[in-house]
Short mmCIF file of C-alpha atoms and ligand atoms in Angstrom, two decimals:
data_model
loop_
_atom_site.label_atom_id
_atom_site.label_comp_id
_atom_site.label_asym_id
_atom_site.label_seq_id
_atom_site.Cartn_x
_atom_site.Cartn_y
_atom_site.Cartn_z
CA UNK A 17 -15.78 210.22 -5.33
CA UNK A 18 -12.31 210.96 -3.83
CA UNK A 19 -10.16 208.42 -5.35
CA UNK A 20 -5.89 208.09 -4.92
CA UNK A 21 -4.06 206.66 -8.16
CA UNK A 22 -0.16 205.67 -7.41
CA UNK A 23 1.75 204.59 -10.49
CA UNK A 24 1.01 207.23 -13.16
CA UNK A 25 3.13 205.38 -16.20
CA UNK A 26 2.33 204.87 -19.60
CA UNK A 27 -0.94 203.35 -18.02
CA UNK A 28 -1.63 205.21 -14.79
CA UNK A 29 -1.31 208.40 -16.55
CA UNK A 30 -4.07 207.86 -19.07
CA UNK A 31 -6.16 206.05 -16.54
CA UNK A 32 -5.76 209.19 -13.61
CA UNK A 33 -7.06 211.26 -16.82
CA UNK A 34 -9.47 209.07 -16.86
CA UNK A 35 -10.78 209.34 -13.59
CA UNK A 36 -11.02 213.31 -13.79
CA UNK A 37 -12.99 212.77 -16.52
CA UNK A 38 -15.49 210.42 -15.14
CA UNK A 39 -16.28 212.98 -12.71
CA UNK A 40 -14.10 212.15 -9.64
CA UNK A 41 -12.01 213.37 -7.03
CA UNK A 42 -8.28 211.97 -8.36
CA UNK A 43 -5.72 212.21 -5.62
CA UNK A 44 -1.98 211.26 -7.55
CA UNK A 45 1.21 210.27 -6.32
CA UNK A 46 4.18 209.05 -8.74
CA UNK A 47 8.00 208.81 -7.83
CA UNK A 48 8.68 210.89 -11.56
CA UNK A 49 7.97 214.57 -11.52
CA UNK A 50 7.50 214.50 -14.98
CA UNK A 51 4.84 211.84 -14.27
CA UNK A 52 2.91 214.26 -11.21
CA UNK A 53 2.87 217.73 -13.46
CA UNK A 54 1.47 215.23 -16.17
CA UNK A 55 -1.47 214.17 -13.74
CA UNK A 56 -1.90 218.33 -12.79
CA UNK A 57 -2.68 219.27 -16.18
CA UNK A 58 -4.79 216.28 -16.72
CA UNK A 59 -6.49 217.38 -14.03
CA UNK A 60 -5.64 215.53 -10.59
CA UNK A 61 -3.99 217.03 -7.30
CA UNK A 62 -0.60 215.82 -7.35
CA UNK A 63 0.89 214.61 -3.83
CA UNK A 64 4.56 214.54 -2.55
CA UNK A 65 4.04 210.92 -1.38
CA UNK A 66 1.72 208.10 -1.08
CA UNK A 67 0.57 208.96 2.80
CA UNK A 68 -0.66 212.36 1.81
CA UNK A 69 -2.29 210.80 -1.70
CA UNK A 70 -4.68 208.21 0.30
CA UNK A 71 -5.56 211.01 2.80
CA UNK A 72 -9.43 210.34 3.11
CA UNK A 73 -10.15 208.78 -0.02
CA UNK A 74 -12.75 206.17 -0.78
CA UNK A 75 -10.46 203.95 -3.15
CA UNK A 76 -6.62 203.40 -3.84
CA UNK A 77 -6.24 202.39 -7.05
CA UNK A 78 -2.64 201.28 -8.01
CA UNK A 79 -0.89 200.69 -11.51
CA UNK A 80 2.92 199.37 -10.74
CA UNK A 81 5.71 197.92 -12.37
CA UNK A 82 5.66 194.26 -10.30
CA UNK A 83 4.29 192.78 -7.25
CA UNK A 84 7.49 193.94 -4.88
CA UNK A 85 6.58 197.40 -5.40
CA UNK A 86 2.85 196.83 -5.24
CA UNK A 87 3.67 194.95 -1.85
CA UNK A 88 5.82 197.30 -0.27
CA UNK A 89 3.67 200.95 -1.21
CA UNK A 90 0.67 198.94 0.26
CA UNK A 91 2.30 197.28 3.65
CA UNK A 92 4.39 200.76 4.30
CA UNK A 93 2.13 203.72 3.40
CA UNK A 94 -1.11 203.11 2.08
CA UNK A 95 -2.69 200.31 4.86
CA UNK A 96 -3.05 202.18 8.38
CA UNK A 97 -3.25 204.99 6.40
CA UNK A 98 -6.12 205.38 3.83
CA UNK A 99 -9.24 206.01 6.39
CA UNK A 100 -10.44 202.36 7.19
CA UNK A 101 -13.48 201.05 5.36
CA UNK A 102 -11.59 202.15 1.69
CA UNK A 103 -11.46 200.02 -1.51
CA UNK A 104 -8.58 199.08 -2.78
CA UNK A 105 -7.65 198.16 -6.59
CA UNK A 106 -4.50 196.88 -7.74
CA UNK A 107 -4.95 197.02 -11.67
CA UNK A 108 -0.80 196.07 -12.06
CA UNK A 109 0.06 192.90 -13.47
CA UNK A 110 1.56 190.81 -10.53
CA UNK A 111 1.99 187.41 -9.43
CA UNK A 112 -1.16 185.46 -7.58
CA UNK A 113 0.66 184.73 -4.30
CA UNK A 114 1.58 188.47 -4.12
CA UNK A 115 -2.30 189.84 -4.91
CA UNK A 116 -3.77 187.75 -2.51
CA UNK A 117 -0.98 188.29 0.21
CA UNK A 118 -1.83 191.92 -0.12
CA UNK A 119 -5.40 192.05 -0.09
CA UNK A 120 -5.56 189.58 2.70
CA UNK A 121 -3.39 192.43 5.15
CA UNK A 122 -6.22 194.74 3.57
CA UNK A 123 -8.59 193.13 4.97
CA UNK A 124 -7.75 191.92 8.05
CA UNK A 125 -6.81 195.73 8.72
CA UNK A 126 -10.56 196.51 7.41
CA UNK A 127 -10.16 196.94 3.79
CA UNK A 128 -11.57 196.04 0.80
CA UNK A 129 -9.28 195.01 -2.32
CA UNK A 130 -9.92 193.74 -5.50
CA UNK A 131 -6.50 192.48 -8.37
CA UNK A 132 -8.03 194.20 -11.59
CA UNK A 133 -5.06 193.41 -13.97
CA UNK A 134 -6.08 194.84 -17.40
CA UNK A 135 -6.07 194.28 -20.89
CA UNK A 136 -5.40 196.83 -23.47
CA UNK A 137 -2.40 198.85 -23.72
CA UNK A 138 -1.08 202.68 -23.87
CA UNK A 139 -4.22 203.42 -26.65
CA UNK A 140 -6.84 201.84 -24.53
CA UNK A 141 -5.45 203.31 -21.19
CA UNK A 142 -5.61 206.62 -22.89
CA UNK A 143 -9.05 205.85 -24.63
CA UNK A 144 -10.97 204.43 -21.68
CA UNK A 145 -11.17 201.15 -23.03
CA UNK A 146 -9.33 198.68 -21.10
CA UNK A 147 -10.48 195.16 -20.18
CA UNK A 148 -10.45 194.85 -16.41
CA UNK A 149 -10.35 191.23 -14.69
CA UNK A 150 -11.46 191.24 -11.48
CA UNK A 151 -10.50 188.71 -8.72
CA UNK A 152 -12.33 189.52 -5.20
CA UNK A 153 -15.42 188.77 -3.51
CA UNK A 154 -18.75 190.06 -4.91
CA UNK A 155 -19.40 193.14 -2.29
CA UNK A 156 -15.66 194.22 -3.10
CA UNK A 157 -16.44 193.59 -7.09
CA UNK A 158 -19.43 195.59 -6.56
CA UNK A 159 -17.44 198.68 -5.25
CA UNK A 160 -14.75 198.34 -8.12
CA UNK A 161 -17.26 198.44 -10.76
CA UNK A 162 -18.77 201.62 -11.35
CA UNK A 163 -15.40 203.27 -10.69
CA UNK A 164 -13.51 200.62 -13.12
CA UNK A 165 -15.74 201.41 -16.10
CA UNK A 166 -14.64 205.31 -15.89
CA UNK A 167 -11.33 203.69 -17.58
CA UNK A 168 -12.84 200.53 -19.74
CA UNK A 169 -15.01 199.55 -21.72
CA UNK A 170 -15.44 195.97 -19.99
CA UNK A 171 -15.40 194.63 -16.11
CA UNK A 172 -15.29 191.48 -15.99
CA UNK A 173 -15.18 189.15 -12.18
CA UNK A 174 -13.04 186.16 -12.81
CA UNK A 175 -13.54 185.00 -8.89
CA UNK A 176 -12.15 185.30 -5.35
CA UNK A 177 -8.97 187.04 -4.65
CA UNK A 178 -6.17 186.35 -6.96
CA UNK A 179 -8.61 185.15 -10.28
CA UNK A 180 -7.81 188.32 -12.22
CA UNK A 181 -4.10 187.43 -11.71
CA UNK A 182 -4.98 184.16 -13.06
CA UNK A 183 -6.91 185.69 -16.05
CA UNK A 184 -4.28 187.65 -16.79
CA UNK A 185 -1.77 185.61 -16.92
CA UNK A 186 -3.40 182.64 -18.64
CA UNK A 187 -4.42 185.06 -21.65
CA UNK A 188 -1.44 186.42 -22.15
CA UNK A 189 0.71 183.27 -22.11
CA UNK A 190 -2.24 182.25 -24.80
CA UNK A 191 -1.26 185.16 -26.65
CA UNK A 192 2.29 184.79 -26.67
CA UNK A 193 2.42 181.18 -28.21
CA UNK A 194 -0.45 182.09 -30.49
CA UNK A 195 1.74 185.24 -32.02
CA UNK A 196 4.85 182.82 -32.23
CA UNK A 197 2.49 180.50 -34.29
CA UNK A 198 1.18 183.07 -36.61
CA UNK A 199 5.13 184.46 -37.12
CA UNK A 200 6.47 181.52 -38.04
CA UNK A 201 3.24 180.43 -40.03
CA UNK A 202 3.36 183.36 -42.13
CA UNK A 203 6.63 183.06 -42.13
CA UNK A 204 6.96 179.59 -44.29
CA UNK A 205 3.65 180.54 -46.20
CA UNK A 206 6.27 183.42 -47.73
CA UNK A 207 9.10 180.91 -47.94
CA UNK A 208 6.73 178.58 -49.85
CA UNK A 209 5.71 181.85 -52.39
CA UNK A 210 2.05 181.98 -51.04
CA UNK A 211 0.99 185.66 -51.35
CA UNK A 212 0.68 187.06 -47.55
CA UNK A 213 -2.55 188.82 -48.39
CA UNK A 214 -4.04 185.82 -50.51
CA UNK A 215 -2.98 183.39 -47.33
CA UNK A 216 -4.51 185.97 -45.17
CA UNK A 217 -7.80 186.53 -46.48
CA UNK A 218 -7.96 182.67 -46.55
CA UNK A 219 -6.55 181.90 -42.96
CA UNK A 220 -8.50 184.50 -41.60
CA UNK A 221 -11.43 182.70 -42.37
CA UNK A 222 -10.60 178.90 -41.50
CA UNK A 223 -9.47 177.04 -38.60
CA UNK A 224 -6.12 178.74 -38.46
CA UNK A 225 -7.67 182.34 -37.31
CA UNK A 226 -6.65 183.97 -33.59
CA UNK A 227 -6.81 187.61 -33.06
CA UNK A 228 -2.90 187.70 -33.09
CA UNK A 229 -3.83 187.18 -36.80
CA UNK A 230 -6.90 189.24 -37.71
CA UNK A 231 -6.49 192.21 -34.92
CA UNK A 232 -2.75 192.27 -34.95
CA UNK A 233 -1.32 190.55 -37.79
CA UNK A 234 2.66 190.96 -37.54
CA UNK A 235 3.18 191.43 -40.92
CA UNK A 236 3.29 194.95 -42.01
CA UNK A 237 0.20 195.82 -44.75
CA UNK A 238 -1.72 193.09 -43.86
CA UNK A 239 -4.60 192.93 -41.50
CA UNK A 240 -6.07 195.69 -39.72
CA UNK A 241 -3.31 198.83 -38.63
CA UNK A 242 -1.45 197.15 -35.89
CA UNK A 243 2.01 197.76 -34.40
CA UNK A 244 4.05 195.81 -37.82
CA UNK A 245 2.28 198.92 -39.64
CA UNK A 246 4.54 201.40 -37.29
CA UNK A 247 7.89 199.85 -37.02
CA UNK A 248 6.76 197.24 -34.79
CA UNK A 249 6.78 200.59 -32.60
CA UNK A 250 3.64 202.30 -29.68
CA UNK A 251 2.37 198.58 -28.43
CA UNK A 252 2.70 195.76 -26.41
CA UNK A 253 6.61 195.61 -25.56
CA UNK A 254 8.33 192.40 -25.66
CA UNK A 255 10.14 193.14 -22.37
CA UNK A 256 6.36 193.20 -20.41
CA UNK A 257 5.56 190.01 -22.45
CA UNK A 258 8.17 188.61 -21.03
CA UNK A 259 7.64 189.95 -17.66
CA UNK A 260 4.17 187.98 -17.77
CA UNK A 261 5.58 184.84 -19.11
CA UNK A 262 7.87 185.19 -16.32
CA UNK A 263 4.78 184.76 -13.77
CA UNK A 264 2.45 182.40 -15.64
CA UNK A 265 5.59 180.00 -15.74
CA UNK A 266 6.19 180.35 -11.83
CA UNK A 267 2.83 179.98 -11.48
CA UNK A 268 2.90 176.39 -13.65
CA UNK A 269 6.05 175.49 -11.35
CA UNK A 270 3.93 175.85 -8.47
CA UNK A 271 0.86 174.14 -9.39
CA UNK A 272 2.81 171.39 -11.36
CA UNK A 273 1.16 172.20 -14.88
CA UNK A 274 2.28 171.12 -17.63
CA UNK A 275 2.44 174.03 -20.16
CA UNK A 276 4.78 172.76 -23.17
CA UNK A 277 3.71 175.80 -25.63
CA UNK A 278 4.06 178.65 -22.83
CA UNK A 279 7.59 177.16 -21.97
CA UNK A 280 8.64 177.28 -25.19
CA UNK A 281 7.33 180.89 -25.87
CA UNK A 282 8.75 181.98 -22.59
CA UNK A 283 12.29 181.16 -24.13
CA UNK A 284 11.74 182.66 -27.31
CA UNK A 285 10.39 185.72 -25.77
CA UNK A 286 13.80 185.52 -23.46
CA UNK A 287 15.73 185.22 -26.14
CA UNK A 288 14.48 187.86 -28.46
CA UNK A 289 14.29 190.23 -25.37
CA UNK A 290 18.01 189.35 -24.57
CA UNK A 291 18.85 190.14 -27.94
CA UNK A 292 18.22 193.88 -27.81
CA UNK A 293 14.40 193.96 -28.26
CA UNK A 294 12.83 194.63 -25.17
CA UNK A 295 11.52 197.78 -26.36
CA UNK A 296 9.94 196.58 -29.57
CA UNK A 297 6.11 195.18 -29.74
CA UNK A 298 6.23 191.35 -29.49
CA UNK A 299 4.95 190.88 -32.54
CA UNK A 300 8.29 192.19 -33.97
CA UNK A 301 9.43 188.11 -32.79
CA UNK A 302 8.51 187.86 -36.49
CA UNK A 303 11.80 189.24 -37.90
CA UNK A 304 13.66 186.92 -35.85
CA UNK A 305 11.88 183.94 -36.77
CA UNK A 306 12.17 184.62 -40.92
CA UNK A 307 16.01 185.30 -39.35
CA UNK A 308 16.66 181.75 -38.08
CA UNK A 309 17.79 183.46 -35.24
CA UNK A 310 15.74 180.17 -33.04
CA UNK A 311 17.03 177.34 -35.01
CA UNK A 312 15.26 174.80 -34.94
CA UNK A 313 14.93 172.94 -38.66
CA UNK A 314 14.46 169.46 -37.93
CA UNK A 315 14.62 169.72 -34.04
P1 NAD B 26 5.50 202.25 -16.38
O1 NAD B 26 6.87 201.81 -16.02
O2 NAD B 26 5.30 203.15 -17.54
O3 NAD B 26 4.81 202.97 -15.11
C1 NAD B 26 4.99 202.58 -13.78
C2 NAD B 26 5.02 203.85 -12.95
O4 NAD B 26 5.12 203.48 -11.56
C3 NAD B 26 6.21 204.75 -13.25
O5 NAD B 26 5.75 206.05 -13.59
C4 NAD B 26 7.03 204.74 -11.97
O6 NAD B 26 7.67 205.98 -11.69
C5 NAD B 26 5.94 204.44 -10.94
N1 NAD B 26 6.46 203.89 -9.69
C6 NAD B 26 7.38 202.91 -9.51
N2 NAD B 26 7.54 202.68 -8.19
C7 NAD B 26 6.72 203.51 -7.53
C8 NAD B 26 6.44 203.74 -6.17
N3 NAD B 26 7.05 203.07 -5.19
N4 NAD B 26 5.54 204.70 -5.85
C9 NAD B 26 4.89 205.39 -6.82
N5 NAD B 26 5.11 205.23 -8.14
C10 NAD B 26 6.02 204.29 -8.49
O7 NAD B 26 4.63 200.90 -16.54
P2 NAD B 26 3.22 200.73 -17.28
O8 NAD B 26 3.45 200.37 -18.70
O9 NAD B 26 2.35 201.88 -16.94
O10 NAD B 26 2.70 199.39 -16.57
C11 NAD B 26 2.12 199.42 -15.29
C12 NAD B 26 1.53 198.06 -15.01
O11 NAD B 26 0.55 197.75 -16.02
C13 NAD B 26 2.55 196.91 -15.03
O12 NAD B 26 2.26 196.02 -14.00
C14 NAD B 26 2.34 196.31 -16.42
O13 NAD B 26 2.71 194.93 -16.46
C15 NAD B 26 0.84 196.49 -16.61
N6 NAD B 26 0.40 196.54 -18.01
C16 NAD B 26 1.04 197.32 -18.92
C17 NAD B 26 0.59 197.35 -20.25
C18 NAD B 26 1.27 198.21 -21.29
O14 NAD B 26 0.98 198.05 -22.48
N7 NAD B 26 2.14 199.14 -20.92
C19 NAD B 26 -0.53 196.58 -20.62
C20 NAD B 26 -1.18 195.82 -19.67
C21 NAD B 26 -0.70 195.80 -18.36
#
């Protein structure tokens, strides 16, 4: 199949790959150079701009930094453009009003779209095994499918236009107050003189357990390799945590939900980020937690 891929990051690249691999046609456009001659020896025709990219492909599949950009490469160069009839797949992480604002143009100019935010970072973009959630209706989820498992290992429809949006957004913000939790937990267990390894092989296997514990654990030696093993270095950075905190909170505001754990991992995450460690996986929150750096005794 003849597929475009804009966005060719530190997931777009792996994902283009990818798509080569899986057999297809990968047309790839990226405003970095260094980002294009990547996609050429992976494989994939690099373009000079997004117009030529979607030149009679069958699907556009995008991986951006935020919903402006995914708005405006969509409205300015790839609708009117891509031959009509096309799917298209927005697999960034953006904000629900923004996904369904987009696909709705798409389809009124005779389009399919699909929001296919995934889950997995740089390893599983690069492996093939990313988590896709899919919001769109089921002839559009139909068309994403085969050519979303060439990059995952799992395709999931979470609804109608927008749901994978939702998904996202409501795991991660479940993800971010569940790693503050196990920081701070492990944190006092070591404060208290409970042996990390003795509290996790215990924890691990009781009531306390969450995969921020017993896939990821933030404390370096313990648990499975994760990112604490490497310098808190290579995985999730705090700065895109943040960035999705950002929209599940805006997203609360707008709905009126009351989300008393996100809020209070959204300003954590702020402040840690603020502090210098954007870069760093968010599990490296840990530090700054055994730190005191948040206060809190007594409050
Ligand atoms: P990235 O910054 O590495 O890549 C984004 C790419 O988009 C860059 O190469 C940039 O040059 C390109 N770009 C920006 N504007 C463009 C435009 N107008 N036209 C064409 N290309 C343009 O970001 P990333 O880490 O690959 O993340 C991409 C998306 O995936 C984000 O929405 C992010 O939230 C989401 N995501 C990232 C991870 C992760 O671990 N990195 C995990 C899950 C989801």
């Amino acid at each position: 199949m003849k597929i475009a891929i804009i966005g060719l990051g530190n997931m777009g690249g792996g994902m283009a790959a990818n798509l080569v691999k899986g057999g297809h046609e990968v047309h790839a456009f990226d405003l970095s150079d260094a980002a294009l001659l990547k996609a050429r020896a992976n494989g994939a025709t690099p373009h000079r701009d997004v117009r030529t990219a979607v030149e009679g492909v069958a699907v556009v599949v995008t991986m951006l930094p935020n919903g402006k950009i995914v708005e405006s490469v969509y409205t300015a160069d790839v609708i009117g453009q891509a031959p009509t009839g096309a799917l298209f797949i927005d697999c960034s992480t953006i904000d629900v009003a923004t996904a369904k604002a987009v696909a709705s143009a798409a389809v009124t100019a005779g389009y399919a779209m699909v929001d296919a935010p995934v889950s997995g970072g740089i390893a599983a973009a690069n492996g093939g095994t990313l988590t896709f959630m899919v919001g769109g209706d089921d002839a559009a989820f139909a068309a994403a499918e085969p050519v979303l498992q060439a990059m995952g290992k799992a395709v999931i429809h979470a609804g109608a236009s927008g749901a994978g949006q939702v998904a996202k957004m409501c795991n991660n913000m479940l993800l971010a107050s569940t790693m503050i939790a196990t920081c701070e937990t492990f944190a006092l267990a070591e404060k208290l003189g409970l042996d990390l390894q003795t509290f996790y092989d215990i924890s691990s296997k009781a009531t306390g357990q969450s995969w921020s514990m017993t896939s990821y654990c933030p404390v370096p030696g313990v648990g499975p390799q994760s990112p604490a093993d490497n310098g808190y270095q290579g995985g999730f950075a705090t700065a895109l945590m943040l960035k999705d905190l950002g929209i599940a909170m805006d997203a609360a505001q707008g709905v009126g939900a009351s989300t008393p754990m996100g809020t209070r991992a959204a300003a954590l995450y702020r402040l840690f980020n603020d502090a210098g460690h954007g870069e760093m996986d968010f599990s490296a929150i840990i530090a700054a937690i055994k730190d005191g750096a948040f206060g809190d005794v007594g409050a």
